[in-house]
mmCIF file of C-alpha atoms and ligand atoms in Angstrom:
data_model
loop_
_atom_site.group_PDB
_atom_site.id
_atom_site.type_symbol
_atom_site.label_atom_id
_atom_site.label_comp_id
_atom_site.label_asym_id
_atom_site.label_seq_id
_atom_site.Cartn_x
_atom_site.Cartn_y
_atom_site.Cartn_z
ATOM 1 C CA UNK A 3 -0.189 -2.313 31.561
ATOM 2 C CA UNK A 4 -3.194 -3.873 33.267
ATOM 3 C CA UNK A 5 -6.488 -2.432 32.149
ATOM 4 C CA UNK A 6 -4.868 -0.605 29.278
ATOM 5 C CA UNK A 7 -6.628 -0.756 25.969
ATOM 6 C CA UNK A 8 -4.711 -1.630 22.898
ATOM 7 C CA UNK A 9 -6.498 -0.475 19.838
ATOM 8 C CA UNK A 10 -5.036 -1.340 16.471
ATOM 9 C CA UNK A 11 -5.351 1.476 13.938
ATOM 10 C CA UNK A 12 -2.310 0.779 11.804
ATOM 11 C CA UNK A 13 -3.875 -1.336 9.043
ATOM 12 C CA UNK A 14 -1.590 0.168 6.370
ATOM 13 C CA UNK A 15 1.488 -1.223 8.122
ATOM 14 C CA UNK A 16 0.027 -4.686 8.308
ATOM 15 C CA UNK A 17 -3.270 -6.449 9.006
ATOM 16 C CA UNK A 18 -4.088 -9.328 11.322
ATOM 17 C CA UNK A 19 -4.356 -12.724 9.685
ATOM 18 C CA UNK A 20 -7.979 -13.635 8.993
ATOM 19 C CA UNK A 21 -8.948 -16.749 10.946
ATOM 20 C CA UNK A 22 -10.320 -18.323 7.746
ATOM 21 C CA UNK A 23 -6.976 -17.875 5.974
ATOM 22 C CA UNK A 24 -5.198 -19.412 8.960
ATOM 23 C CA UNK A 25 -7.523 -22.428 8.878
ATOM 24 C CA UNK A 26 -6.819 -22.919 5.182
ATOM 25 C CA UNK A 27 -3.074 -22.824 5.840
ATOM 26 C CA UNK A 28 -2.868 -25.288 8.735
ATOM 27 C CA UNK A 29 -2.964 -28.580 6.772
ATOM 28 C CA UNK A 30 -0.052 -27.312 4.666
ATOM 29 C CA UNK A 31 1.960 -26.605 7.805
ATOM 30 C CA UNK A 32 1.180 -30.104 9.078
ATOM 31 C CA UNK A 33 0.505 -33.256 7.089
ATOM 32 C CA UNK A 34 0.412 -31.705 3.610
ATOM 33 C CA UNK A 35 4.010 -30.559 3.773
ATOM 34 C CA UNK A 36 5.091 -31.629 0.284
ATOM 35 C CA UNK A 37 7.259 -29.671 -2.122
ATOM 36 C CA UNK A 38 5.165 -28.397 -5.016
ATOM 37 C CA UNK A 39 8.071 -29.216 -7.348
ATOM 38 C CA UNK A 40 8.111 -32.908 -6.348
ATOM 39 C CA UNK A 41 5.924 -34.407 -9.025
ATOM 40 C CA UNK A 42 6.634 -38.092 -8.397
ATOM 41 C CA UNK A 43 4.325 -38.608 -5.393
ATOM 42 C CA UNK A 44 1.122 -37.658 -3.610
ATOM 43 C CA UNK A 45 2.798 -35.162 -1.233
ATOM 44 C CA UNK A 46 4.058 -33.070 -4.114
ATOM 45 C CA UNK A 47 0.833 -33.380 -6.071
ATOM 46 C CA UNK A 48 -1.245 -32.122 -3.127
ATOM 47 C CA UNK A 49 1.077 -29.166 -2.665
ATOM 48 C CA UNK A 50 0.971 -28.286 -6.356
ATOM 49 C CA UNK A 51 -2.830 -28.555 -6.446
ATOM 50 C CA UNK A 52 -3.043 -26.115 -3.536
ATOM 51 C CA UNK A 53 -0.617 -23.677 -5.175
ATOM 52 C CA UNK A 54 -2.525 -23.725 -8.450
ATOM 53 C CA UNK A 55 -5.842 -23.171 -6.655
ATOM 54 C CA UNK A 56 -4.330 -20.136 -4.916
ATOM 55 C CA UNK A 57 -3.000 -18.919 -8.260
ATOM 56 C CA UNK A 58 -6.568 -18.962 -9.580
ATOM 57 C CA UNK A 59 -7.816 -17.039 -6.531
ATOM 58 C CA UNK A 60 -5.036 -14.478 -6.917
ATOM 59 C CA UNK A 61 -5.661 -14.040 -10.642
ATOM 60 C CA UNK A 62 -9.399 -13.676 -10.114
ATOM 61 C CA UNK A 63 -9.259 -10.637 -7.835
ATOM 62 C CA UNK A 64 -6.993 -8.900 -10.367
ATOM 63 C CA UNK A 65 -9.053 -9.861 -13.415
ATOM 64 C CA UNK A 66 -6.003 -11.729 -14.694
ATOM 65 C CA UNK A 67 -5.239 -15.261 -15.905
ATOM 66 C CA UNK A 68 -3.555 -17.733 -13.525
ATOM 67 C CA UNK A 69 -0.510 -18.106 -15.766
ATOM 68 C CA UNK A 70 0.125 -14.363 -15.396
ATOM 69 C CA UNK A 71 0.758 -14.663 -11.627
ATOM 70 C CA UNK A 72 4.279 -15.036 -10.192
ATOM 71 C CA UNK A 73 4.484 -15.742 -6.463
ATOM 72 C CA UNK A 74 7.102 -13.710 -4.585
ATOM 73 C CA UNK A 75 7.939 -12.948 -0.954
ATOM 74 C CA UNK A 76 5.870 -9.749 -0.950
ATOM 75 C CA UNK A 77 5.370 -6.409 -2.625
ATOM 76 C CA UNK A 78 8.962 -5.315 -1.991
ATOM 77 C CA UNK A 79 10.255 -8.238 -4.025
ATOM 78 C CA UNK A 80 7.547 -7.806 -6.656
ATOM 79 C CA UNK A 81 8.544 -4.159 -7.115
ATOM 80 C CA UNK A 82 12.208 -5.144 -7.418
ATOM 81 C CA UNK A 83 11.419 -7.859 -9.954
ATOM 82 C CA UNK A 84 9.189 -5.593 -12.022
ATOM 83 C CA UNK A 85 11.487 -2.564 -12.155
ATOM 84 C CA UNK A 86 14.886 -4.230 -12.354
ATOM 85 C CA UNK A 87 13.505 -7.026 -14.502
ATOM 86 C CA UNK A 88 12.124 -4.619 -17.115
ATOM 87 C CA UNK A 89 15.213 -2.396 -17.100
ATOM 88 C CA UNK A 90 17.580 -5.294 -17.631
ATOM 89 C CA UNK A 91 15.456 -6.912 -20.302
ATOM 90 C CA UNK A 92 14.612 -3.793 -22.293
ATOM 91 C CA UNK A 93 17.734 -1.638 -21.911
ATOM 92 C CA UNK A 94 18.467 -1.916 -25.622
ATOM 93 C CA UNK A 95 15.131 -0.239 -26.365
ATOM 94 C CA UNK A 96 15.650 2.702 -24.023
ATOM 95 C CA UNK A 97 17.094 3.699 -20.677
ATOM 96 C CA UNK A 98 14.544 6.182 -19.326
ATOM 97 C CA UNK A 99 12.089 5.284 -16.528
ATOM 98 C CA UNK A 100 9.458 7.375 -14.718
ATOM 99 C CA UNK A 101 7.919 7.275 -11.247
ATOM 100 C CA UNK A 102 6.383 9.599 -8.648
ATOM 101 C CA UNK A 103 7.834 11.216 -5.498
ATOM 102 C CA UNK A 104 5.233 9.656 -3.163
ATOM 103 C CA UNK A 105 5.947 6.022 -4.042
ATOM 104 C CA UNK A 106 6.865 3.370 -1.489
ATOM 105 C CA UNK A 107 10.594 3.160 -0.709
ATOM 106 C CA UNK A 108 10.741 -0.205 -2.450
ATOM 107 C CA UNK A 109 10.017 1.583 -5.739
ATOM 108 C CA UNK A 110 12.051 4.738 -5.096
ATOM 109 C CA UNK A 111 15.099 2.752 -4.022
ATOM 110 C CA UNK A 112 14.902 0.537 -7.115
ATOM 111 C CA UNK A 113 14.872 3.697 -9.203
ATOM 112 C CA UNK A 114 17.915 5.011 -7.327
ATOM 113 C CA UNK A 115 19.624 1.705 -7.986
ATOM 114 C CA UNK A 116 18.822 1.830 -11.700
ATOM 115 C CA UNK A 117 20.208 5.364 -11.832
ATOM 116 C CA UNK A 118 23.520 3.928 -10.620
ATOM 117 C CA UNK A 119 23.318 1.468 -13.488
ATOM 118 C CA UNK A 120 23.097 4.328 -15.995
ATOM 119 C CA UNK A 121 19.374 4.517 -16.447
ATOM 120 C CA UNK A 122 17.871 7.974 -16.526
ATOM 121 C CA UNK A 123 15.056 8.472 -14.022
ATOM 122 C CA UNK A 124 12.298 11.069 -13.818
ATOM 123 C CA UNK A 125 10.604 11.419 -10.425
ATOM 124 C CA UNK A 126 7.383 13.352 -10.959
ATOM 125 C CA UNK A 127 5.969 15.638 -8.282
ATOM 126 C CA UNK A 128 2.388 15.398 -7.106
ATOM 127 C CA UNK A 129 -0.184 18.124 -6.632
ATOM 128 C CA UNK A 130 -0.935 19.344 -3.079
ATOM 129 C CA UNK A 131 -3.814 16.808 -2.969
ATOM 130 C CA UNK A 132 -1.306 13.980 -3.499
ATOM 131 C CA UNK A 133 -2.449 13.094 -7.008
ATOM 132 C CA UNK A 134 -0.322 12.931 -10.111
ATOM 133 C CA UNK A 135 -1.116 15.509 -12.787
ATOM 134 C CA UNK A 136 -1.651 13.433 -15.912
ATOM 135 C CA UNK A 137 -0.342 16.275 -18.100
ATOM 136 C CA UNK A 138 2.986 16.123 -16.283
ATOM 137 C CA UNK A 139 3.222 12.451 -17.082
ATOM 138 C CA UNK A 140 2.362 13.074 -20.711
ATOM 139 C CA UNK A 141 5.118 15.682 -20.931
ATOM 140 C CA UNK A 142 7.656 13.390 -19.274
ATOM 141 C CA UNK A 143 7.148 10.432 -21.638
ATOM 142 C CA UNK A 144 9.932 10.172 -24.217
ATOM 143 C CA UNK A 145 10.802 7.908 -27.116
ATOM 144 C CA UNK A 146 13.359 6.114 -24.944
ATOM 145 C CA UNK A 147 11.022 5.670 -21.941
ATOM 146 C CA UNK A 148 10.602 1.962 -21.205
ATOM 147 C CA UNK A 149 8.718 1.932 -17.903
ATOM 148 C CA UNK A 150 6.322 4.015 -15.810
ATOM 149 C CA UNK A 151 5.717 2.956 -12.199
ATOM 150 C CA UNK A 152 2.886 4.619 -10.267
ATOM 151 C CA UNK A 153 1.228 3.134 -7.202
ATOM 152 C CA UNK A 154 -2.520 2.504 -7.134
ATOM 153 C CA UNK A 155 -3.084 3.587 -3.507
ATOM 154 C CA UNK A 156 -0.673 5.410 -1.260
ATOM 155 C CA UNK A 157 0.275 3.714 1.999
ATOM 156 C CA UNK A 158 0.548 6.951 4.000
ATOM 157 C CA UNK A 159 -2.216 9.237 2.778
ATOM 158 C CA UNK A 160 -4.407 6.642 1.050
ATOM 159 C CA UNK A 161 -4.910 8.610 -2.171
ATOM 160 C CA UNK A 162 -5.860 6.653 -5.272
ATOM 161 C CA UNK A 163 -3.797 7.658 -8.288
ATOM 162 C CA UNK A 164 -5.586 7.935 -11.649
ATOM 163 C CA UNK A 165 -4.073 4.653 -12.810
ATOM 164 C CA UNK A 166 -6.587 4.086 -15.604
ATOM 165 C CA UNK A 167 -5.558 7.342 -17.271
ATOM 166 C CA UNK A 168 -1.905 6.641 -16.576
ATOM 167 C CA UNK A 169 -2.232 3.176 -18.084
ATOM 168 C CA UNK A 170 -3.940 4.627 -21.155
ATOM 169 C CA UNK A 171 -1.166 7.220 -21.687
ATOM 170 C CA UNK A 172 1.478 4.503 -21.381
ATOM 171 C CA UNK A 173 -0.338 2.213 -23.800
ATOM 172 C CA UNK A 174 -0.556 5.038 -26.394
ATOM 173 C CA UNK A 175 3.191 5.449 -26.222
ATOM 174 C CA UNK A 176 4.039 1.748 -26.060
ATOM 175 C CA UNK A 177 5.579 2.125 -22.597
ATOM 176 C CA UNK A 178 5.222 -0.597 -19.961
ATOM 177 C CA UNK A 179 3.152 0.362 -16.907
ATOM 178 C CA UNK A 180 3.854 -1.070 -13.457
ATOM 179 C CA UNK A 181 1.644 -0.332 -10.464
ATOM 180 C CA UNK A 182 2.326 -1.130 -6.822
ATOM 181 C CA UNK A 183 -1.185 -2.107 -5.759
ATOM 182 C CA UNK A 184 -0.298 -3.477 -2.313
ATOM 183 C CA UNK A 185 -2.708 -1.094 -0.576
ATOM 184 C CA UNK A 186 -5.404 -1.076 -3.248
ATOM 185 C CA UNK A 187 -6.155 -4.703 -4.017
ATOM 186 C CA UNK A 188 -8.903 -6.032 -1.782
ATOM 187 C CA UNK A 189 -9.827 -2.536 -0.561
ATOM 188 C CA UNK A 190 -11.037 -0.792 -3.721
ATOM 189 C CA UNK A 191 -12.051 -2.245 -7.092
ATOM 190 C CA UNK A 192 -8.962 -3.027 -9.141
ATOM 191 C CA UNK A 193 -8.653 -4.764 -12.481
ATOM 192 C CA UNK A 194 -5.589 -5.142 -14.692
ATOM 193 C CA UNK A 195 -7.626 -4.467 -17.844
ATOM 194 C CA UNK A 196 -9.203 -1.227 -16.563
ATOM 195 C CA UNK A 197 -5.810 -0.097 -15.281
ATOM 196 C CA UNK A 198 -4.147 -1.192 -18.539
ATOM 197 C CA UNK A 199 -1.386 -2.406 -16.264
ATOM 198 C CA UNK A 200 1.432 -4.621 -17.511
ATOM 199 C CA UNK A 201 2.877 -5.406 -14.084
ATOM 200 C CA UNK A 202 1.144 -5.301 -10.689
ATOM 201 C CA UNK A 203 2.673 -5.856 -7.233
ATOM 202 C CA UNK A 204 0.598 -7.165 -4.338
ATOM 203 C CA UNK A 205 1.250 -8.338 -0.785
ATOM 204 C CA UNK A 206 -0.786 -10.777 1.311
ATOM 205 C CA UNK A 207 -0.249 -9.205 4.729
ATOM 206 C CA UNK A 208 -1.976 -5.989 3.697
ATOM 207 C CA UNK A 209 -5.207 -7.942 3.028
ATOM 208 C CA UNK A 210 -5.471 -10.201 6.084
ATOM 209 C CA UNK A 211 -3.149 -12.856 4.696
ATOM 210 C CA UNK A 212 0.216 -14.003 6.085
ATOM 211 C CA UNK A 213 3.453 -12.019 5.950
ATOM 212 C CA UNK A 214 6.296 -12.876 3.596
ATOM 213 C CA UNK A 215 4.178 -13.714 0.571
ATOM 214 C CA UNK A 216 3.002 -11.686 -2.397
ATOM 215 C CA UNK A 217 2.714 -11.791 -6.138
ATOM 216 C CA UNK A 218 3.633 -9.997 -9.319
ATOM 217 C CA UNK A 219 1.148 -9.952 -12.166
ATOM 218 C CA UNK A 220 3.001 -10.099 -15.485
ATOM 219 C CA UNK A 221 0.838 -9.440 -18.546
ATOM 220 C CA UNK A 222 0.829 -12.381 -20.932
ATOM 221 C CA UNK A 223 -0.959 -10.869 -23.932
ATOM 222 C CA UNK A 224 -1.173 -7.419 -25.598
ATOM 223 C CA UNK A 225 1.705 -7.168 -24.994
ATOM 224 C CA UNK A 226 3.394 -10.264 -23.667
ATOM 225 C CA UNK A 227 5.746 -8.746 -21.088
ATOM 226 C CA UNK A 228 9.204 -10.212 -20.710
ATOM 227 C CA UNK A 229 11.450 -9.686 -17.695
ATOM 228 C CA UNK A 230 14.910 -10.669 -16.549
ATOM 229 C CA UNK A 231 14.611 -12.774 -13.400
ATOM 230 C CA UNK A 232 16.278 -11.526 -10.239
ATOM 231 C CA UNK A 233 16.524 -14.783 -8.274
ATOM 232 C CA UNK A 234 18.327 -17.472 -10.238
ATOM 233 C CA UNK A 235 18.079 -21.155 -9.442
ATOM 234 C CA UNK A 236 15.725 -24.044 -10.052
ATOM 235 C CA UNK A 237 13.563 -22.174 -12.542
ATOM 236 C CA UNK A 238 10.353 -22.069 -10.515
ATOM 237 C CA UNK A 239 7.516 -19.755 -11.534
ATOM 238 C CA UNK A 240 8.266 -20.052 -15.261
ATOM 239 C CA UNK A 241 11.858 -19.127 -14.603
ATOM 240 C CA UNK A 242 10.903 -15.711 -13.221
ATOM 241 C CA UNK A 243 11.427 -16.486 -9.540
ATOM 242 C CA UNK A 244 13.421 -19.489 -8.386
ATOM 243 C CA UNK A 245 13.047 -20.930 -4.916
ATOM 244 C CA UNK A 246 10.876 -23.612 -3.319
ATOM 245 C CA UNK A 247 7.344 -22.294 -3.103
ATOM 246 C CA UNK A 248 6.053 -21.320 0.341
ATOM 247 C CA UNK A 249 2.956 -23.483 0.026
ATOM 248 C CA UNK A 250 1.157 -22.640 3.319
ATOM 249 C CA UNK A 251 1.662 -18.898 2.780
ATOM 250 C CA UNK A 252 0.498 -19.134 -0.829
ATOM 251 C CA UNK A 253 -2.625 -20.990 0.302
ATOM 252 C CA UNK A 254 -3.235 -18.324 2.970
ATOM 253 C CA UNK A 255 -2.864 -15.527 0.437
ATOM 254 C CA UNK A 256 -5.262 -17.217 -1.979
ATOM 255 C CA UNK A 257 -7.880 -17.608 0.727
ATOM 256 C CA UNK A 258 -7.362 -14.041 1.987
ATOM 257 C CA UNK A 259 -7.815 -12.643 -1.528
ATOM 258 C CA UNK A 260 -10.910 -14.749 -2.128
ATOM 259 C CA UNK A 261 -12.448 -13.377 1.078
ATOM 260 C CA UNK A 262 -11.408 -9.816 0.241
ATOM 261 C CA UNK A 263 -13.016 -10.061 -3.174
ATOM 262 C CA UNK A 264 -16.268 -11.514 -1.826
ATOM 263 C CA UNK A 265 -16.559 -8.965 0.981
ATOM 264 C CA UNK A 266 -15.026 -5.886 -0.635
ATOM 265 C CA UNK A 267 -18.229 -3.980 -1.239
ATOM 266 C CA UNK A 268 -19.744 -4.438 2.186
ATOM 267 C CA UNK A 269 -16.454 -4.037 4.009
ATOM 268 C CA UNK A 270 -15.438 -0.876 2.215
ATOM 269 C CA UNK A 271 -18.813 0.701 2.961
ATOM 270 C CA UNK A 272 -18.514 -0.181 6.644
ATOM 271 C CA UNK A 273 -14.895 0.954 6.960
ATOM 272 C CA UNK A 274 -15.614 4.199 5.110
ATOM 273 C CA UNK A 275 -18.433 4.988 7.553
ATOM 274 C CA UNK A 276 -16.033 4.456 10.476
ATOM 275 C CA UNK A 277 -13.378 6.624 8.811
ATOM 276 C CA UNK A 278 -15.895 9.414 8.275
ATOM 277 C CA UNK A 279 -17.061 9.145 11.866
ATOM 278 C CA UNK A 280 -13.465 9.530 12.997
ATOM 279 C CA UNK A 281 -12.784 12.451 10.673
ATOM 280 C CA UNK A 282 -15.950 14.303 11.583
ATOM 281 C CA UNK A 283 -15.513 13.560 15.269
ATOM 282 C CA UNK A 284 -12.070 15.158 15.241
ATOM 283 C CA UNK A 285 -13.063 18.065 12.993
ATOM 284 C CA UNK A 286 -16.084 18.929 15.128
ATOM 285 C CA UNK A 287 -14.017 19.321 18.271
ATOM 286 C CA UNK A 288 -10.591 20.495 17.140
ATOM 287 C CA UNK A 289 -9.612 23.528 15.089
ATOM 288 C CA UNK A 290 -6.396 23.874 13.067
ATOM 289 C CA UNK A 291 -6.370 20.319 11.792
ATOM 290 C CA UNK A 292 -5.531 19.300 8.225
ATOM 291 C CA UNK A 293 -6.417 16.105 6.410
ATOM 292 C CA UNK A 294 -3.527 15.269 4.076
ATOM 293 C CA UNK A 295 -4.420 14.095 0.580
ATOM 294 C CA UNK A 296 -7.583 14.143 -1.477
ATOM 295 C CA UNK A 297 -10.636 13.034 0.492
ATOM 296 C CA UNK A 298 -12.691 11.673 -2.418
ATOM 297 C CA UNK A 299 -10.100 9.609 -4.263
ATOM 298 C CA UNK A 300 -8.963 7.746 -1.189
ATOM 299 C CA UNK A 301 -8.850 4.340 0.496
ATOM 300 C CA UNK A 302 -11.894 3.921 2.746
ATOM 301 C CA UNK A 303 -9.796 3.075 5.826
ATOM 302 C CA UNK A 304 -7.267 5.908 5.648
ATOM 303 C CA UNK A 305 -7.189 9.153 7.588
ATOM 304 C CA UNK A 306 -3.946 11.100 7.785
ATOM 305 C CA UNK A 307 -4.330 14.237 9.891
ATOM 306 C CA UNK A 308 -1.970 17.006 10.913
ATOM 307 C CA UNK A 309 -2.574 18.680 14.288
ATOM 308 C CA UNK A 310 -1.011 22.149 14.171
ATOM 309 C CA UNK A 311 0.572 23.560 17.329
ATOM 310 C CA UNK A 312 1.381 20.262 18.967
ATOM 311 C CA UNK A 313 4.698 18.487 19.145
ATOM 312 C CA UNK A 314 4.650 15.304 17.114
ATOM 313 C CA UNK A 315 6.683 13.036 19.313
ATOM 314 C CA UNK A 316 4.758 13.959 22.456
ATOM 315 C CA UNK A 317 1.471 13.466 20.633
ATOM 316 C CA UNK A 318 2.391 9.929 19.614
ATOM 317 C CA UNK A 319 3.684 9.150 23.089
ATOM 318 C CA UNK A 320 0.440 10.293 24.683
ATOM 319 C CA UNK A 321 -1.650 8.207 22.312
ATOM 320 C CA UNK A 322 0.098 5.205 23.806
ATOM 321 C CA UNK A 323 -2.855 2.827 23.843
ATOM 322 C CA UNK A 324 -3.765 3.402 20.195
ATOM 323 C CA UNK A 325 -1.487 1.820 17.602
ATOM 324 C CA UNK A 326 -1.074 4.442 14.882
ATOM 325 C CA UNK A 327 1.869 5.744 12.938
ATOM 326 C CA UNK A 328 3.166 9.277 12.640
ATOM 327 C CA UNK A 329 4.290 11.583 9.869
ATOM 328 C CA UNK A 330 7.883 10.775 10.600
ATOM 329 C CA UNK A 331 9.536 8.098 8.526
ATOM 330 C CA UNK A 332 8.433 4.719 9.832
ATOM 331 C CA UNK A 333 12.044 3.589 9.899
ATOM 332 C CA UNK A 334 12.098 4.846 13.456
ATOM 333 C CA UNK A 335 15.887 5.172 13.638
ATOM 334 C CA UNK A 336 15.463 8.069 11.243
ATOM 335 C CA UNK A 337 13.209 10.852 12.541
ATOM 336 C CA UNK A 338 13.088 12.620 9.163
ATOM 337 C CA UNK A 339 9.602 13.726 8.180
ATOM 338 C CA UNK A 340 7.705 11.564 5.725
ATOM 339 C CA UNK A 341 8.768 11.960 2.090
ATOM 340 C CA UNK A 342 5.105 11.681 1.135
ATOM 341 C CA UNK A 343 3.960 14.606 3.271
ATOM 342 C CA UNK A 344 7.015 16.586 2.126
ATOM 343 C CA UNK A 345 5.973 15.998 -1.499
ATOM 344 C CA UNK A 346 2.555 17.476 -0.685
ATOM 345 C CA UNK A 347 4.283 20.608 0.579
ATOM 346 C CA UNK A 348 3.487 19.947 4.257
ATOM 347 C CA UNK A 349 5.893 21.722 6.644
ATOM 348 C CA UNK A 350 8.314 19.649 8.715
ATOM 349 C CA UNK A 351 6.554 20.632 11.952
ATOM 350 C CA UNK A 352 3.108 19.730 10.705
ATOM 351 C CA UNK A 353 4.374 16.482 9.166
ATOM 352 C CA UNK A 354 5.786 15.475 12.526
ATOM 353 C CA UNK A 355 2.505 16.357 14.202
ATOM 354 C CA UNK A 356 0.567 14.187 11.768
ATOM 355 C CA UNK A 357 -1.049 10.859 12.560
ATOM 356 C CA UNK A 358 -1.973 8.115 10.141
ATOM 357 C CA UNK A 359 -5.087 6.314 11.299
ATOM 358 C CA UNK A 360 -5.570 3.054 9.408
ATOM 359 C CA UNK A 361 -8.920 1.357 9.934
ATOM 360 C CA UNK A 362 -9.866 -2.086 8.714
ATOM 361 C CA UNK A 363 -11.844 -5.301 8.949
ATOM 362 C CA UNK A 364 -11.797 -5.648 12.726
ATOM 363 C CA UNK A 365 -12.154 -1.976 13.697
ATOM 364 C CA UNK A 366 -15.254 -1.332 15.795
ATOM 365 C CA UNK A 367 -17.372 1.735 16.374
ATOM 366 C CA UNK A 368 -16.392 1.701 20.060
ATOM 367 C CA UNK A 369 -12.737 1.848 19.084
ATOM 368 C CA UNK A 370 -13.390 4.841 16.851
ATOM 369 C CA UNK A 371 -15.293 6.581 19.660
ATOM 370 C CA UNK A 372 -12.409 5.949 22.012
ATOM 371 C CA UNK A 373 -9.854 7.186 19.471
ATOM 372 C CA UNK A 374 -11.798 10.432 19.007
ATOM 373 C CA UNK A 375 -12.100 11.036 22.762
ATOM 374 C CA UNK A 376 -8.477 10.268 23.447
ATOM 375 C CA UNK A 377 -7.062 12.243 20.521
ATOM 376 C CA UNK A 378 -9.175 15.298 21.314
ATOM 377 C CA UNK A 379 -8.158 15.164 24.970
ATOM 378 C CA UNK A 380 -4.442 14.801 24.209
ATOM 379 C CA UNK A 381 -4.348 17.467 21.488
ATOM 380 C CA UNK A 382 -6.213 19.969 23.698
ATOM 381 C CA UNK A 383 -3.889 19.295 26.597
ATOM 382 C CA UNK A 384 -0.765 19.760 24.478
ATOM 383 C CA UNK A 385 -2.152 22.936 22.953
ATOM 384 C CA UNK A 386 -2.837 24.407 26.364
ATOM 385 C CA UNK A 387 0.924 24.423 26.809
ATOM 386 C CA UNK A 388 1.563 26.002 23.425
ATOM 387 C CA UNK A 389 2.021 29.784 23.258
ATOM 388 C CA UNK A 390 1.701 29.587 19.470
ATOM 389 C CA UNK A 391 -1.715 28.014 19.707
ATOM 390 C CA UNK A 392 -2.834 30.782 22.050
ATOM 391 C CA UNK A 393 -1.764 33.426 19.549
ATOM 392 C CA UNK A 394 -3.303 31.521 16.655
ATOM 393 C CA UNK A 395 -6.594 31.311 18.469
ATOM 394 C CA UNK A 396 -6.597 35.076 18.886
ATOM 395 C CA UNK A 397 -5.992 35.365 15.153
ATOM 396 C CA UNK A 398 -2.518 36.747 15.652
ATOM 397 C CA UNK A 399 -0.737 33.992 13.734
ATOM 398 C CA UNK A 400 -1.192 32.634 10.260
ATOM 399 C CA UNK A 401 -2.388 29.066 10.216
ATOM 400 C CA UNK A 402 0.510 26.700 10.361
HETATM 401 C C1 PLP B 502 3.525 -2.743 2.476
HETATM 402 C C2 PLP B 502 3.820 -2.156 1.143
HETATM 403 C C3 PLP B 502 4.904 -2.615 0.376
HETATM 404 C C4 PLP B 502 5.839 -3.679 0.885
HETATM 405 O O1 PLP B 502 5.209 -4.921 0.896
HETATM 406 P P1 PLP B 502 5.896 -6.163 1.638
HETATM 407 O O2 PLP B 502 5.035 -7.315 1.229
HETATM 408 O O3 PLP B 502 5.820 -5.865 3.097
HETATM 409 O O4 PLP B 502 7.274 -6.280 1.126
HETATM 410 C C5 PLP B 502 5.110 -2.045 -0.848
HETATM 411 N N1 PLP B 502 4.313 -1.093 -1.317
HETATM 412 C C6 PLP B 502 3.262 -0.630 -0.623
HETATM 413 C C7 PLP B 502 2.388 0.432 -1.210
HETATM 414 C C8 PLP B 502 2.983 -1.145 0.627
HETATM 415 O O5 PLP B 502 1.963 -0.663 1.316
#
């Protein structure tokens, strides 16, 4: 592999740990190793101080209060706690819950699980631009609806759902609103009050923090949200999530969120410019390409493009020195096309010939230039071997 470039453009899958977050963590992996629950000595006190400082940092980026933050192992766990926790606690009030077809598997699978436990689920479709039609939500809300879960930003196509309107509709009807904001927080402005969110899931490793740590925001006032805990034990995190706190990871998340908040404006402008350079660079030199999802209401670092008339697996193989992900399910054992692209009405062939470019904090202009050159070269080469592309070019085929 000597001389090969390895360009990382998969920032939606995970992000590298910011050096400053790592530095903040190191003392808590070394001499400050105490258990935050040990409140009889200095070691425990130092650990607890660090956890509470990180709780403040986490609350601040969400516009929340520190006591509304529950530390978890990541957004998957936060989604599980929010959805199962609400269903179990509020089943007497109603057994109907609503989500959207393009959600992360961690939400969709919780809904499937609740269905097995005799809850009734409504999975709303999205429009071809990936956005939820607010009228469809309004029509789906019932007197026995107890929870709506709609993500803030989609991890595949980057579209930003109209969560403020969704939150407002839920509030009108007295229904709890959960949003999986793992991709949104730190990338686009997000605030629990504007979103009128009752529960919010976040994950540190999507914002340059460490893996295996996240949080759930649980609204404390107007209304005070109650949940059934999913991990029983020592009663940590106000009884909502037992288990010894992962102090170094919590410290790293706090620092990562503080940095993200301070640099959001400048970073999003820079990343958006790179994304637009990439999009325009591809569009100027390739025909028959489709950007999936709305381009305006979108994460700055996301570009998900379908290249008609090429074979998806070969495309990905040829882009071997650029780390991207494809329109096939990321659980690579299962080559089924992405459920998100399917929900947009994208054909199986085009979904498989789609690439998700995820740009972020450490992406450079040179890397974008290289990605354009390489992608154009590979797509042209594959199309030269495609009889369909030849016909399409002569106008003898409908666009794929
Ligand atoms: C990454 C991601 C998750 C899962 O988060 P983990 O912390 O890895 O469990 C959930 N939802 C969305 C939208 C994500 O992007």
